[in-house]
mmCIF file of C-alpha atoms in Angstrom:
data_model
loop_
_atom_site.group_PDB
_atom_site.id
_atom_site.type_symbol
_atom_site.label_atom_id
_atom_site.label_comp_id
_atom_site.label_asym_id
_atom_site.label_seq_id
_atom_site.Cartn_x
_atom_site.Cartn_y
_atom_site.Cartn_z
ATOM 1 C CA MET A 1 0.000 0.000 0.000
ATOM 2 C CA LYS A 2 1.515 3.315 -1.064
ATOM 3 C CA ASN A 3 1.128 6.548 0.828
ATOM 4 C CA ARG A 4 0.996 10.117 -0.368
ATOM 5 C CA ALA A 5 1.104 13.422 1.485
ATOM 6 C CA VAL A 6 -2.130 15.391 1.906
ATOM 7 C CA ASN A 7 -1.986 18.658 3.837
ATOM 8 C CA GLY A 8 1.354 17.600 5.286
ATOM 9 C CA ARG A 9 0.024 14.206 6.374
ATOM 10 C CA ARG A 10 0.533 10.835 4.767
ATOM 11 C CA ARG A 11 -2.532 9.370 3.154
ATOM 12 C CA SER A 12 -2.893 5.837 1.870
ATOM 13 C CA THR A 13 -3.717 5.262 -1.803
ATOM 14 C CA PHE A 14 -5.874 2.396 -0.560
ATOM 15 C CA SER A 15 -9.224 4.107 -0.905
ATOM 16 C CA THR A 16 -11.993 4.226 1.618
ATOM 17 C CA GLU A 17 -14.227 2.659 -1.020
ATOM 18 C CA ASP A 18 -11.779 -0.260 -1.231
ATOM 19 C CA ALA A 19 -11.923 -0.673 2.544
ATOM 20 C CA VAL A 20 -15.720 -0.619 2.536
ATOM 21 C CA GLN A 21 -15.840 -3.163 -0.291
ATOM 22 C CA GLN A 22 -13.412 -5.495 1.475
ATOM 23 C CA LEU A 23 -15.306 -5.194 4.763
ATOM 24 C CA ASP A 24 -18.591 -5.879 2.970
ATOM 25 C CA GLN A 25 -17.141 -8.974 1.264
ATOM 26 C CA ALA A 26 -15.677 -10.266 4.531
ATOM 27 C CA LEU A 27 -18.961 -9.770 6.377
ATOM 28 C CA ARG A 28 -20.941 -11.418 3.589
ATOM 29 C CA GLY A 29 -18.480 -14.310 3.731
ATOM 30 C CA VAL A 30 -19.727 -15.083 7.227
ATOM 31 C CA GLY A 31 -23.359 -14.427 6.357
ATOM 32 C CA ILE A 32 -23.650 -10.853 7.638
ATOM 33 C CA ILE A 33 -25.077 -8.067 5.503
ATOM 34 C CA LEU A 34 -24.998 -4.463 6.697
ATOM 35 C CA PRO A 35 -27.246 -2.719 4.177
ATOM 36 C CA SER A 36 -26.189 0.770 5.298
ATOM 37 C CA LEU A 37 -22.426 0.114 5.073
ATOM 38 C CA ARG A 38 -20.822 3.011 3.192
ATOM 39 C CA VAL A 39 -18.224 5.749 3.198
ATOM 40 C CA ASP A 40 -19.327 8.537 5.535
ATOM 41 C CA PRO A 41 -20.431 11.273 3.116
ATOM 42 C CA ILE A 42 -19.164 14.158 5.267
ATOM 43 C CA THR A 43 -15.630 12.908 5.928
ATOM 44 C CA GLY A 44 -15.434 11.190 2.537
ATOM 45 C CA ALA A 45 -15.960 14.496 0.745
ATOM 46 C CA SER A 46 -13.568 16.464 2.941
ATOM 47 C CA GLU A 47 -9.815 16.887 2.805
ATOM 48 C CA LEU A 48 -9.380 14.872 6.006
ATOM 49 C CA PRO A 49 -6.623 12.279 5.621
ATOM 50 C CA TYR A 50 -8.757 9.438 6.968
ATOM 51 C CA PRO A 51 -12.413 9.364 5.891
ATOM 52 C CA LEU A 52 -14.695 7.377 8.148
ATOM 53 C CA VAL A 53 -16.619 4.228 7.285
ATOM 54 C CA GLU A 54 -20.242 4.304 8.322
ATOM 55 C CA LEU A 55 -21.318 0.846 9.425
ATOM 56 C CA GLY A 56 -24.953 1.863 9.493
ATOM 57 C CA ARG A 57 -27.851 0.230 11.216
ATOM 58 C CA CYS A 58 -28.860 -3.409 11.473
ATOM 59 C CA ASN A 59 -31.602 -5.431 13.098
ATOM 60 C CA LEU A 60 -31.211 -7.461 16.300
ATOM 61 C CA GLN A 61 -30.629 -10.737 14.471
ATOM 62 C CA VAL A 62 -27.740 -9.282 12.454
ATOM 63 C CA ALA A 63 -26.254 -7.662 15.588
ATOM 64 C CA ALA A 64 -26.399 -10.987 17.440
ATOM 65 C CA LYS A 65 -24.840 -12.839 14.494
ATOM 66 C CA LEU A 66 -22.055 -10.253 14.226
ATOM 67 C CA ALA A 67 -21.348 -10.572 17.950
ATOM 68 C CA GLY A 68 -21.152 -14.360 17.577
ATOM 69 C CA VAL A 69 -18.728 -14.149 14.668
ATOM 70 C CA LEU A 70 -16.522 -11.717 16.580
ATOM 71 C CA ARG A 71 -16.542 -13.918 19.706
ATOM 72 C CA LYS A 72 -15.586 -16.952 17.613
ATOM 73 C CA ALA A 73 -12.784 -15.008 15.891
ATOM 74 C CA ALA A 74 -11.458 -13.851 19.252
ATOM 75 C CA GLU A 75 -11.136 -17.473 20.389
ATOM 76 C CA THR A 76 -8.736 -18.339 17.569
#
């Protein structure tokens, strides 16, 4: 991953969109879909060096499944 300077700070050329896509694929790989997953529109459109990823909202079943996957991953 290459970095470039933005406003005197280093910024990765790995885009926020790439990160969101990879997170979405990884979550879908374990059966979790976050329909509101996206780049935060405010920080994504700004000159900030690190835009935020908005995970969005999910229902109770998805939250419970995500918690289970994270617990299982923490055990390994």
